[in-house]
C-alpha cells in the first residue's frame, strides 16, 4: 500500500552471527567460513589442512568473543576489522564458484549485524546468479534498514535472468547510500493509519515527500474503508476525478526538487575531505532517489501493482478545488506476492 499526505503510498535486522557453513563442503580457499559457530579451541586443535592457524584463531576470537558486540569495543575493534576482511575474501571465493549449493550458507550471513558482511554476501549471490526459486528468500533482504546493503541486494537481484527474479528486480531498486541503519518512518507523525501486520518498505518510501509504503499479511481494504472519507475509487477513476489537483501537486513537487537541486549546485565540497564529499553525494542521491521513487510508484505498472484502489483519508478545500491531502492506494504487490 502507498499512503500520502499531500500525496503518498520483511525487515531483516541481524543480531546474532549464525551460519550453516559447518554443514556444507567449502572450497579449500574459503577456510574461515568452515569454522563459524565453532569454539576457538576447535580452531586451534584441527585447522583445515593448508590453512593459516593465525587466521583460524582470529576468526574464532571474532565469532566467539566479538561478533555480537557493537564496534568499537576494545580489543574487538582490531579483531573485527581483520576477521571481516577474511570473511569477505571467503565470500568472494564462494560467489566466484557460481555453485548454487552455497546459497543457503551465504543467505545465513544476512543474520549478521555487520553491514559489510551482508554487502559481501549480496555480492556473492550476484556472482552466483539468483533464480526464480530464490525470490522468497531475497525479497526481505532487499528491505534491509542499511541503505548500502539494500543497494547491494538490489544489484545482486538484477543479475537474475528468469521472469520472477526480474520482476523482483524492477520492484526493489535502491539508490540511497549510507552504512547507518535507518528506522522506519513514524506514520503517526504524518497522521497515517497503518494496517495491522504491515511491514514498512524502505525502498518504496520517501518520508520527506510524504510517501510511505508497506506490505501487509492480510487484505487491508476493510481497515482503510472504515477510516476513509471517500472511496473506494479505481485508480483510473481517481486520477480522472482529481486530474487538475494531481497536476498542481506534481508541479509543486517539481518546484521543490528544483529548489533542492539548486541548493546542491551551490555546495562545493572539498574533494580532499572524504567525509564532506560522502555527505554531499548522499544528499545528491537522496534528491535523485526521491524523483525516481515517485515516478516508479506513481506509474503503477500493471506487471507490478495489480488492481490499485484508492481511499481518500482527508480532503481539503483550497480555492475552487477540493484536494485529497491524505490518501492510500492499496494493491496486490505482484513481485512480493502479498497485499501492498
mmCIF file of C-alpha atoms in Angstrom:
data_model
loop_
_atom_site.group_PDB
_atom_site.id
_atom_site.type_symbol
_atom_site.label_atom_id
_atom_site.label_comp_id
_atom_site.label_asym_id
_atom_site.label_seq_id
_atom_site.Cartn_x
_atom_site.Cartn_y
_atom_site.Cartn_z
ATOM 1 C CA UNK A 1 0.000 0.000 0.000
ATOM 2 C CA UNK A 2 1.123 3.529 -0.648
ATOM 3 C CA UNK A 3 -0.008 6.341 1.580
ATOM 4 C CA UNK A 4 0.296 10.068 1.139
ATOM 5 C CA UNK A 5 -0.421 13.289 2.901
ATOM 6 C CA UNK A 6 -0.172 15.818 0.081
ATOM 7 C CA UNK A 7 0.012 12.585 -1.834
ATOM 8 C CA UNK A 8 1.740 9.357 -0.970
ATOM 9 C CA UNK A 9 1.884 5.133 -0.931
ATOM 10 C CA UNK A 10 10.373 -8.037 5.828
ATOM 11 C CA UNK A 11 12.797 -6.063 7.522
ATOM 12 C CA UNK A 12 15.936 -8.056 8.172
ATOM 13 C CA UNK A 13 17.788 -6.780 11.219
ATOM 14 C CA UNK A 14 20.631 -9.115 12.048
ATOM 15 C CA UNK A 15 21.519 -9.510 15.699
ATOM 16 C CA UNK A 16 23.399 -12.774 16.007
ATOM 17 C CA UNK A 17 26.047 -14.146 13.672
ATOM 18 C CA UNK A 18 24.811 -17.651 12.850
ATOM 19 C CA UNK A 19 25.544 -19.614 9.696
ATOM 20 C CA UNK A 20 25.414 -23.156 8.450
ATOM 21 C CA UNK A 21 28.832 -23.183 6.841
ATOM 22 C CA UNK A 22 29.915 -26.030 9.093
ATOM 23 C CA UNK A 23 27.378 -28.313 7.426
ATOM 24 C CA UNK A 24 28.412 -27.702 3.814
ATOM 25 C CA UNK A 25 31.546 -28.623 1.887
ATOM 26 C CA UNK A 26 33.552 -25.440 1.296
ATOM 27 C CA UNK A 27 36.140 -24.651 -1.352
ATOM 28 C CA UNK A 28 39.613 -25.086 0.079
ATOM 29 C CA UNK A 29 40.188 -21.327 -0.151
ATOM 30 C CA UNK A 30 37.126 -20.472 1.964
ATOM 31 C CA UNK A 31 38.676 -21.661 5.186
ATOM 32 C CA UNK A 32 37.327 -19.047 7.592
ATOM 33 C CA UNK A 33 33.736 -19.896 6.754
ATOM 34 C CA UNK A 34 34.116 -23.520 7.805
ATOM 35 C CA UNK A 35 34.502 -22.604 11.432
ATOM 36 C CA UNK A 36 31.727 -20.132 12.099
ATOM 37 C CA UNK A 37 29.998 -21.292 15.257
ATOM 38 C CA UNK A 38 32.981 -23.358 16.427
ATOM 39 C CA UNK A 39 34.998 -22.614 19.534
ATOM 40 C CA UNK A 40 38.498 -21.118 19.433
ATOM 41 C CA UNK A 41 39.823 -24.416 20.796
ATOM 42 C CA UNK A 42 38.482 -26.272 17.770
ATOM 43 C CA UNK A 43 40.229 -23.834 15.502
ATOM 44 C CA UNK A 44 43.490 -24.425 17.283
ATOM 45 C CA UNK A 45 43.119 -28.186 17.565
ATOM 46 C CA UNK A 46 42.262 -29.086 13.999
ATOM 47 C CA UNK A 47 42.624 -26.299 11.427
ATOM 48 C CA UNK A 48 41.920 -27.478 7.867
ATOM 49 C CA UNK A 49 44.969 -28.704 6.017
ATOM 50 C CA UNK A 50 46.905 -25.835 4.418
ATOM 51 C CA UNK A 51 45.060 -23.233 6.479
ATOM 52 C CA UNK A 52 46.774 -20.422 8.321
ATOM 53 C CA UNK A 53 46.349 -21.193 12.025
ATOM 54 C CA UNK A 54 46.584 -17.472 12.755
ATOM 55 C CA UNK A 55 43.614 -16.733 10.513
ATOM 56 C CA UNK A 56 41.558 -19.504 12.061
ATOM 57 C CA UNK A 57 42.357 -18.289 15.562
ATOM 58 C CA UNK A 58 41.426 -14.741 14.596
ATOM 59 C CA UNK A 59 38.114 -15.879 13.142
ATOM 60 C CA UNK A 60 37.483 -17.958 16.247
ATOM 61 C CA UNK A 61 38.117 -14.970 18.503
ATOM 62 C CA UNK A 62 35.740 -12.858 16.471
ATOM 63 C CA UNK A 63 32.857 -15.334 16.237
ATOM 64 C CA UNK A 64 33.041 -16.382 19.880
ATOM 65 C CA UNK A 65 34.067 -13.165 21.627
ATOM 66 C CA UNK A 66 33.280 -10.169 19.438
ATOM 67 C CA UNK A 67 30.584 -10.976 16.875
ATOM 68 C CA UNK A 68 27.703 -9.680 18.989
ATOM 69 C CA UNK A 69 29.471 -6.672 20.465
ATOM 70 C CA UNK A 70 28.959 -3.255 18.881
ATOM 71 C CA UNK A 71 32.093 -1.696 17.396
ATOM 72 C CA UNK A 72 34.287 -0.185 18.649
ATOM 73 C CA UNK A 73 34.744 -2.483 21.649
ATOM 74 C CA UNK A 74 38.341 -2.873 22.755
ATOM 75 C CA UNK A 75 40.034 -5.234 21.922
ATOM 76 C CA UNK A 76 37.374 -6.394 19.484
ATOM 77 C CA UNK A 77 37.717 -3.422 17.137
ATOM 78 C CA UNK A 78 41.005 -4.643 15.632
ATOM 79 C CA UNK A 79 39.887 -8.286 15.652
ATOM 80 C CA UNK A 80 36.627 -7.303 13.960
ATOM 81 C CA UNK A 81 38.315 -5.432 11.115
ATOM 82 C CA UNK A 82 40.737 -8.256 10.365
ATOM 83 C CA UNK A 83 38.119 -11.009 10.664
ATOM 84 C CA UNK A 84 35.657 -9.207 8.412
ATOM 85 C CA UNK A 85 38.288 -8.929 5.688
ATOM 86 C CA UNK A 86 38.858 -12.685 5.930
ATOM 87 C CA UNK A 87 35.120 -13.383 5.720
ATOM 88 C CA UNK A 88 34.756 -11.039 2.739
ATOM 89 C CA UNK A 89 37.547 -12.797 0.863
ATOM 90 C CA UNK A 90 35.954 -16.173 1.501
ATOM 91 C CA UNK A 91 32.511 -14.960 0.462
ATOM 92 C CA UNK A 92 34.049 -13.790 -2.795
ATOM 93 C CA UNK A 93 35.523 -17.272 -3.208
ATOM 94 C CA UNK A 94 32.085 -18.843 -2.772
ATOM 95 C CA UNK A 95 30.485 -16.370 -5.162
ATOM 96 C CA UNK A 96 33.097 -16.837 -7.853
ATOM 97 C CA UNK A 97 32.494 -20.600 -7.726
ATOM 98 C CA UNK A 98 28.970 -19.926 -9.162
ATOM 99 C CA UNK A 99 27.897 -23.039 -7.240
ATOM 100 C CA UNK A 100 24.294 -22.721 -6.058
ATOM 101 C CA UNK A 101 24.787 -25.261 -3.285
ATOM 102 C CA UNK A 102 26.484 -22.472 -1.301
ATOM 103 C CA UNK A 103 23.430 -20.174 -1.413
ATOM 104 C CA UNK A 104 21.865 -21.363 1.887
ATOM 105 C CA UNK A 105 25.151 -20.716 3.660
ATOM 106 C CA UNK A 106 25.567 -17.292 2.070
ATOM 107 C CA UNK A 107 21.989 -16.355 2.972
ATOM 108 C CA UNK A 108 22.823 -17.152 6.601
ATOM 109 C CA UNK A 109 25.291 -14.248 6.583
ATOM 110 C CA UNK A 110 22.350 -11.825 6.459
ATOM 111 C CA UNK A 111 21.718 -12.649 10.122
ATOM 112 C CA UNK A 112 24.963 -10.854 10.916
ATOM 113 C CA UNK A 113 24.790 -7.375 12.418
ATOM 114 C CA UNK A 114 27.801 -6.383 10.266
ATOM 115 C CA UNK A 115 26.633 -4.406 7.191
ATOM 116 C CA UNK A 116 29.943 -5.070 5.425
ATOM 117 C CA UNK A 117 29.357 -8.810 5.604
ATOM 118 C CA UNK A 118 25.774 -8.519 4.381
ATOM 119 C CA UNK A 119 27.056 -6.458 1.442
ATOM 120 C CA UNK A 120 29.721 -9.080 0.690
ATOM 121 C CA UNK A 121 27.080 -11.813 0.891
ATOM 122 C CA UNK A 122 24.891 -9.909 -1.575
ATOM 123 C CA UNK A 123 27.830 -9.580 -3.956
ATOM 124 C CA UNK A 124 28.404 -13.343 -3.721
ATOM 125 C CA UNK A 125 24.754 -14.030 -4.541
ATOM 126 C CA UNK A 126 25.033 -11.740 -7.552
ATOM 127 C CA UNK A 127 28.061 -13.662 -8.800
ATOM 128 C CA UNK A 128 26.266 -16.994 -8.436
ATOM 129 C CA UNK A 129 23.186 -15.616 -10.172
ATOM 130 C CA UNK A 130 19.770 -15.606 -8.433
ATOM 131 C CA UNK A 131 16.919 -17.614 -9.914
ATOM 132 C CA UNK A 132 13.137 -17.651 -9.590
ATOM 133 C CA UNK A 133 13.199 -20.084 -6.664
ATOM 134 C CA UNK A 134 15.230 -17.526 -4.691
ATOM 135 C CA UNK A 135 12.573 -14.781 -4.757
ATOM 136 C CA UNK A 136 11.048 -15.540 -1.348
ATOM 137 C CA UNK A 137 14.479 -15.583 0.290
ATOM 138 C CA UNK A 138 15.783 -12.428 -1.408
ATOM 139 C CA UNK A 139 12.706 -10.181 -1.173
ATOM 140 C CA UNK A 140 13.054 -9.419 2.575
ATOM 141 C CA UNK A 141 16.817 -8.929 2.207
ATOM 142 C CA UNK A 142 16.177 -6.104 -0.278
ATOM 143 C CA UNK A 143 14.423 -4.280 2.574
ATOM 144 C CA UNK A 144 17.473 -4.108 4.847
ATOM 145 C CA UNK A 145 17.475 -0.999 7.089
ATOM 146 C CA UNK A 146 21.022 -0.137 5.924
ATOM 147 C CA UNK A 147 20.938 1.724 2.562
ATOM 148 C CA UNK A 148 24.226 0.302 1.241
ATOM 149 C CA UNK A 149 23.025 -3.233 1.957
ATOM 150 C CA UNK A 150 19.766 -2.544 0.103
ATOM 151 C CA UNK A 151 21.767 -1.302 -2.867
ATOM 152 C CA UNK A 152 23.963 -4.401 -2.847
ATOM 153 C CA UNK A 153 20.984 -6.762 -2.663
ATOM 154 C CA UNK A 154 19.214 -4.841 -5.419
ATOM 155 C CA UNK A 155 22.281 -5.141 -7.626
ATOM 156 C CA UNK A 156 22.546 -8.860 -6.852
ATOM 157 C CA UNK A 157 18.916 -9.427 -7.805
ATOM 158 C CA UNK A 158 19.474 -7.543 -11.070
ATOM 159 C CA UNK A 159 21.864 -10.308 -12.167
ATOM 160 C CA UNK A 160 18.957 -12.761 -12.368
ATOM 161 C CA UNK A 161 17.605 -13.562 -15.810
ATOM 162 C CA UNK A 162 14.371 -15.502 -15.226
ATOM 163 C CA UNK A 163 10.916 -13.905 -15.091
ATOM 164 C CA UNK A 164 10.086 -13.797 -11.359
ATOM 165 C CA UNK A 165 13.534 -12.594 -10.309
ATOM 166 C CA UNK A 166 13.498 -9.889 -12.988
ATOM 167 C CA UNK A 167 10.117 -8.730 -11.694
ATOM 168 C CA UNK A 168 11.569 -8.534 -8.181
ATOM 169 C CA UNK A 169 14.465 -6.511 -9.584
ATOM 170 C CA UNK A 170 12.018 -3.983 -11.050
ATOM 171 C CA UNK A 171 10.210 -3.767 -7.706
ATOM 172 C CA UNK A 172 13.223 -3.321 -5.407
ATOM 173 C CA UNK A 173 15.646 -0.815 -6.962
ATOM 174 C CA UNK A 174 17.570 1.144 -4.344
ATOM 175 C CA UNK A 175 19.725 4.213 -4.906
ATOM 176 C CA UNK A 176 20.225 5.606 -1.420
ATOM 177 C CA UNK A 177 23.714 5.450 0.100
ATOM 178 C CA UNK A 178 24.932 5.045 3.666
ATOM 179 C CA UNK A 179 26.062 2.480 6.239
ATOM 180 C CA UNK A 180 23.956 3.769 9.128
ATOM 181 C CA UNK A 181 20.737 1.778 9.716
ATOM 182 C CA UNK A 182 17.533 3.739 9.185
ATOM 183 C CA UNK A 183 14.465 3.499 11.399
ATOM 184 C CA UNK A 184 11.089 3.034 9.690
ATOM 185 C CA UNK A 185 9.233 6.298 9.208
ATOM 186 C CA UNK A 186 6.883 7.245 12.041
ATOM 187 C CA UNK A 187 3.475 7.021 10.371
ATOM 188 C CA UNK A 188 1.843 8.780 13.333
ATOM 189 C CA UNK A 189 3.918 11.872 12.548
ATOM 190 C CA UNK A 190 2.026 12.152 9.266
ATOM 191 C CA UNK A 191 -1.336 11.071 10.733
ATOM 192 C CA UNK A 192 -1.234 7.988 8.532
ATOM 193 C CA UNK A 193 -3.050 4.860 9.764
ATOM 194 C CA UNK A 194 -1.161 1.612 9.218
ATOM 195 C CA UNK A 195 -2.967 -1.691 8.796
ATOM 196 C CA UNK A 196 -2.154 -4.448 11.310
ATOM 197 C CA UNK A 197 0.711 -6.824 10.483
ATOM 198 C CA UNK A 198 2.221 -4.397 7.979
ATOM 199 C CA UNK A 199 5.905 -4.147 7.066
ATOM 200 C CA UNK A 200 7.480 -0.821 6.141
ATOM 201 C CA UNK A 201 9.260 -0.817 2.769
ATOM 202 C CA UNK A 202 12.388 1.327 2.871
ATOM 203 C CA UNK A 203 12.974 1.115 -0.886
ATOM 204 C CA UNK A 204 9.400 2.138 -1.702
ATOM 205 C CA UNK A 205 9.132 5.055 0.724
ATOM 206 C CA UNK A 206 10.198 8.682 0.747
ATOM 207 C CA UNK A 207 9.042 10.160 4.030
ATOM 208 C CA UNK A 208 10.345 13.629 3.138
ATOM 209 C CA UNK A 209 7.792 13.715 0.314
ATOM 210 C CA UNK A 210 5.039 12.172 2.408
ATOM 211 C CA UNK A 211 5.267 8.776 0.724
ATOM 212 C CA UNK A 212 5.100 5.715 2.975
ATOM 213 C CA UNK A 213 4.900 2.198 1.544
ATOM 214 C CA UNK A 214 4.033 -1.063 3.257
ATOM 215 C CA UNK A 215 3.176 -4.659 2.595
ATOM 216 C CA UNK A 216 0.604 -6.477 4.672
ATOM 217 C CA UNK A 217 -0.006 -10.090 5.607
ATOM 218 C CA UNK A 218 -3.732 -9.669 5.012
ATOM 219 C CA UNK A 219 -6.020 -7.661 2.777
ATOM 220 C CA UNK A 220 -6.271 -4.104 4.121
ATOM 221 C CA UNK A 221 -9.334 -2.851 2.223
ATOM 222 C CA UNK A 222 -11.649 -3.225 5.218
ATOM 223 C CA UNK A 223 -9.225 -1.404 7.501
ATOM 224 C CA UNK A 224 -8.955 1.646 5.248
ATOM 225 C CA UNK A 225 -12.605 1.644 4.200
ATOM 226 C CA UNK A 226 -13.532 2.201 7.845
ATOM 227 C CA UNK A 227 -11.193 5.217 8.027
ATOM 228 C CA UNK A 228 -11.861 6.717 4.595
ATOM 229 C CA UNK A 229 -13.766 9.940 3.965
ATOM 230 C CA UNK A 230 -14.336 8.983 0.332
ATOM 231 C CA UNK A 231 -13.811 5.908 -1.815
ATOM 232 C CA UNK A 232 -13.026 3.350 -2.915
ATOM 233 C CA UNK A 233 -12.028 4.538 -6.379
ATOM 234 C CA UNK A 234 -10.375 2.567 -9.114
ATOM 235 C CA UNK A 235 -7.040 4.259 -9.710
ATOM 236 C CA UNK A 236 -8.002 5.427 -13.213
ATOM 237 C CA UNK A 237 -11.232 6.952 -11.897
ATOM 238 C CA UNK A 238 -9.386 8.695 -9.058
ATOM 239 C CA UNK A 239 -6.786 10.125 -11.429
ATOM 240 C CA UNK A 240 -9.505 11.385 -13.756
ATOM 241 C CA UNK A 241 -11.655 12.893 -10.996
ATOM 242 C CA UNK A 242 -8.719 14.735 -9.415
ATOM 243 C CA UNK A 243 -6.590 15.274 -12.510
ATOM 244 C CA UNK A 244 -6.175 19.035 -12.024
ATOM 245 C CA UNK A 245 -5.362 18.667 -8.340
ATOM 246 C CA UNK A 246 -2.794 15.973 -9.108
ATOM 247 C CA UNK A 247 -1.254 18.205 -11.762
ATOM 248 C CA UNK A 248 -0.952 21.001 -9.198
ATOM 249 C CA UNK A 249 0.743 18.625 -6.778
ATOM 250 C CA UNK A 250 3.121 17.382 -9.451
ATOM 251 C CA UNK A 251 4.127 20.945 -10.300
ATOM 252 C CA UNK A 252 4.664 21.701 -6.604
ATOM 253 C CA UNK A 253 6.877 18.625 -6.236
ATOM 254 C CA UNK A 254 8.911 19.603 -9.276
ATOM 255 C CA UNK A 255 9.476 23.076 -7.854
ATOM 256 C CA UNK A 256 10.663 21.571 -4.572
ATOM 257 C CA UNK A 257 13.044 19.230 -6.411
ATOM 258 C CA UNK A 258 14.416 22.112 -8.492
ATOM 259 C CA UNK A 259 14.995 24.168 -5.352
ATOM 260 C CA UNK A 260 16.862 21.275 -3.716
ATOM 261 C CA UNK A 261 18.966 20.723 -6.829
ATOM 262 C CA UNK A 262 19.790 24.442 -6.972
ATOM 263 C CA UNK A 263 20.938 24.381 -3.352
ATOM 264 C CA UNK A 264 23.182 21.402 -4.081
ATOM 265 C CA UNK A 265 24.679 23.188 -7.089
ATOM 266 C CA UNK A 266 25.890 25.922 -4.764
ATOM 267 C CA UNK A 267 27.667 23.455 -2.467
ATOM 268 C CA UNK A 268 31.333 22.926 -3.309
ATOM 269 C CA UNK A 269 32.606 20.094 -1.108
ATOM 270 C CA UNK A 270 36.325 19.846 -0.523
ATOM 271 C CA UNK A 271 37.459 16.879 -2.674
ATOM 272 C CA UNK A 272 40.187 16.133 -0.141
ATOM 273 C CA UNK A 273 37.640 15.828 2.693
ATOM 274 C CA UNK A 274 36.259 12.303 2.333
ATOM 275 C CA UNK A 275 33.538 12.789 4.954
ATOM 276 C CA UNK A 276 32.229 16.017 3.409
ATOM 277 C CA UNK A 277 32.339 14.519 -0.080
ATOM 278 C CA UNK A 278 30.436 11.426 1.069
ATOM 279 C CA UNK A 279 27.760 13.522 2.773
ATOM 280 C CA UNK A 280 27.377 15.630 -0.368
ATOM 281 C CA UNK A 281 26.985 12.546 -2.565
ATOM 282 C CA UNK A 282 24.382 11.151 -0.169
ATOM 283 C CA UNK A 283 22.393 14.387 -0.490
ATOM 284 C CA UNK A 284 22.557 14.184 -4.289
ATOM 285 C CA UNK A 285 21.484 10.545 -4.171
ATOM 286 C CA UNK A 286 18.589 11.450 -1.877
ATOM 287 C CA UNK A 287 17.229 14.003 -4.365
ATOM 288 C CA UNK A 288 17.608 11.573 -7.251
ATOM 289 C CA UNK A 289 16.006 8.764 -5.262
ATOM 290 C CA UNK A 290 13.001 10.919 -4.405
ATOM 291 C CA UNK A 291 12.392 11.644 -8.083
ATOM 292 C CA UNK A 292 12.936 8.029 -9.136
ATOM 293 C CA UNK A 293 10.762 6.539 -6.382
ATOM 294 C CA UNK A 294 7.926 8.932 -7.140
ATOM 295 C CA UNK A 295 7.956 8.220 -10.861
ATOM 296 C CA UNK A 296 8.132 4.458 -10.355
ATOM 297 C CA UNK A 297 5.321 4.215 -7.833
ATOM 298 C CA UNK A 298 3.027 6.739 -9.477
ATOM 299 C CA UNK A 299 3.202 4.799 -12.734
ATOM 300 C CA UNK A 300 1.595 1.751 -11.063
ATOM 301 C CA UNK A 301 2.880 -0.619 -13.705
ATOM 302 C CA UNK A 302 0.294 -3.406 -14.129
ATOM 303 C CA UNK A 303 3.068 -6.009 -14.062
ATOM 304 C CA UNK A 304 3.984 -4.885 -10.525
ATOM 305 C CA UNK A 305 0.784 -3.494 -8.993
ATOM 306 C CA UNK A 306 -2.474 -5.363 -9.545
ATOM 307 C CA UNK A 307 -5.894 -3.729 -9.098
ATOM 308 C CA UNK A 308 -4.799 -0.455 -7.440
ATOM 309 C CA UNK A 309 -7.657 1.047 -5.422
ATOM 310 C CA UNK A 310 -7.744 4.458 -3.722
ATOM 311 C CA UNK A 311 -9.259 5.501 -0.390
ATOM 312 C CA UNK A 312 -9.221 9.211 0.489
ATOM 313 C CA UNK A 313 -8.478 9.753 4.171
ATOM 314 C CA UNK A 314 -8.537 13.557 4.177
ATOM 315 C CA UNK A 315 -9.786 16.177 1.732
ATOM 316 C CA UNK A 316 -9.380 19.952 1.927
ATOM 317 C CA UNK A 317 -10.972 22.795 0.039
ATOM 318 C CA UNK A 318 -8.330 25.093 -1.452
ATOM 319 C CA UNK A 319 -9.758 27.844 -3.621
ATOM 320 C CA UNK A 320 -12.268 26.372 -6.034
ATOM 321 C CA UNK A 321 -10.962 22.816 -5.758
ATOM 322 C CA UNK A 322 -11.131 20.023 -3.239
ATOM 323 C CA UNK A 323 -7.710 18.395 -2.773
ATOM 324 C CA UNK A 324 -7.122 14.844 -1.487
ATOM 325 C CA UNK A 325 -4.412 15.726 1.024
ATOM 326 C CA UNK A 326 -4.070 12.227 2.503
ATOM 327 C CA UNK A 327 -4.954 9.036 0.703
ATOM 328 C CA UNK A 328 -3.968 5.416 0.428
ATOM 329 C CA UNK A 329 -3.559 3.234 -2.636
ATOM 330 C CA UNK A 330 -3.933 -0.477 -1.964
ATOM 331 C CA UNK A 331 -2.995 -3.152 -4.468
ATOM 332 C CA UNK A 332 -1.720 -6.681 -4.851
ATOM 333 C CA UNK A 333 2.066 -6.475 -4.907
ATOM 334 C CA UNK A 334 2.811 -8.948 -7.688
ATOM 335 C CA UNK A 335 6.576 -9.238 -7.188
ATOM 336 C CA UNK A 336 6.279 -9.701 -3.416
ATOM 337 C CA UNK A 337 3.137 -11.837 -3.742
ATOM 338 C CA UNK A 338 1.237 -10.113 -0.960
ATOM 339 C CA UNK A 339 -1.096 -7.147 -0.415
ATOM 340 C CA UNK A 340 0.515 -3.726 -0.503
#
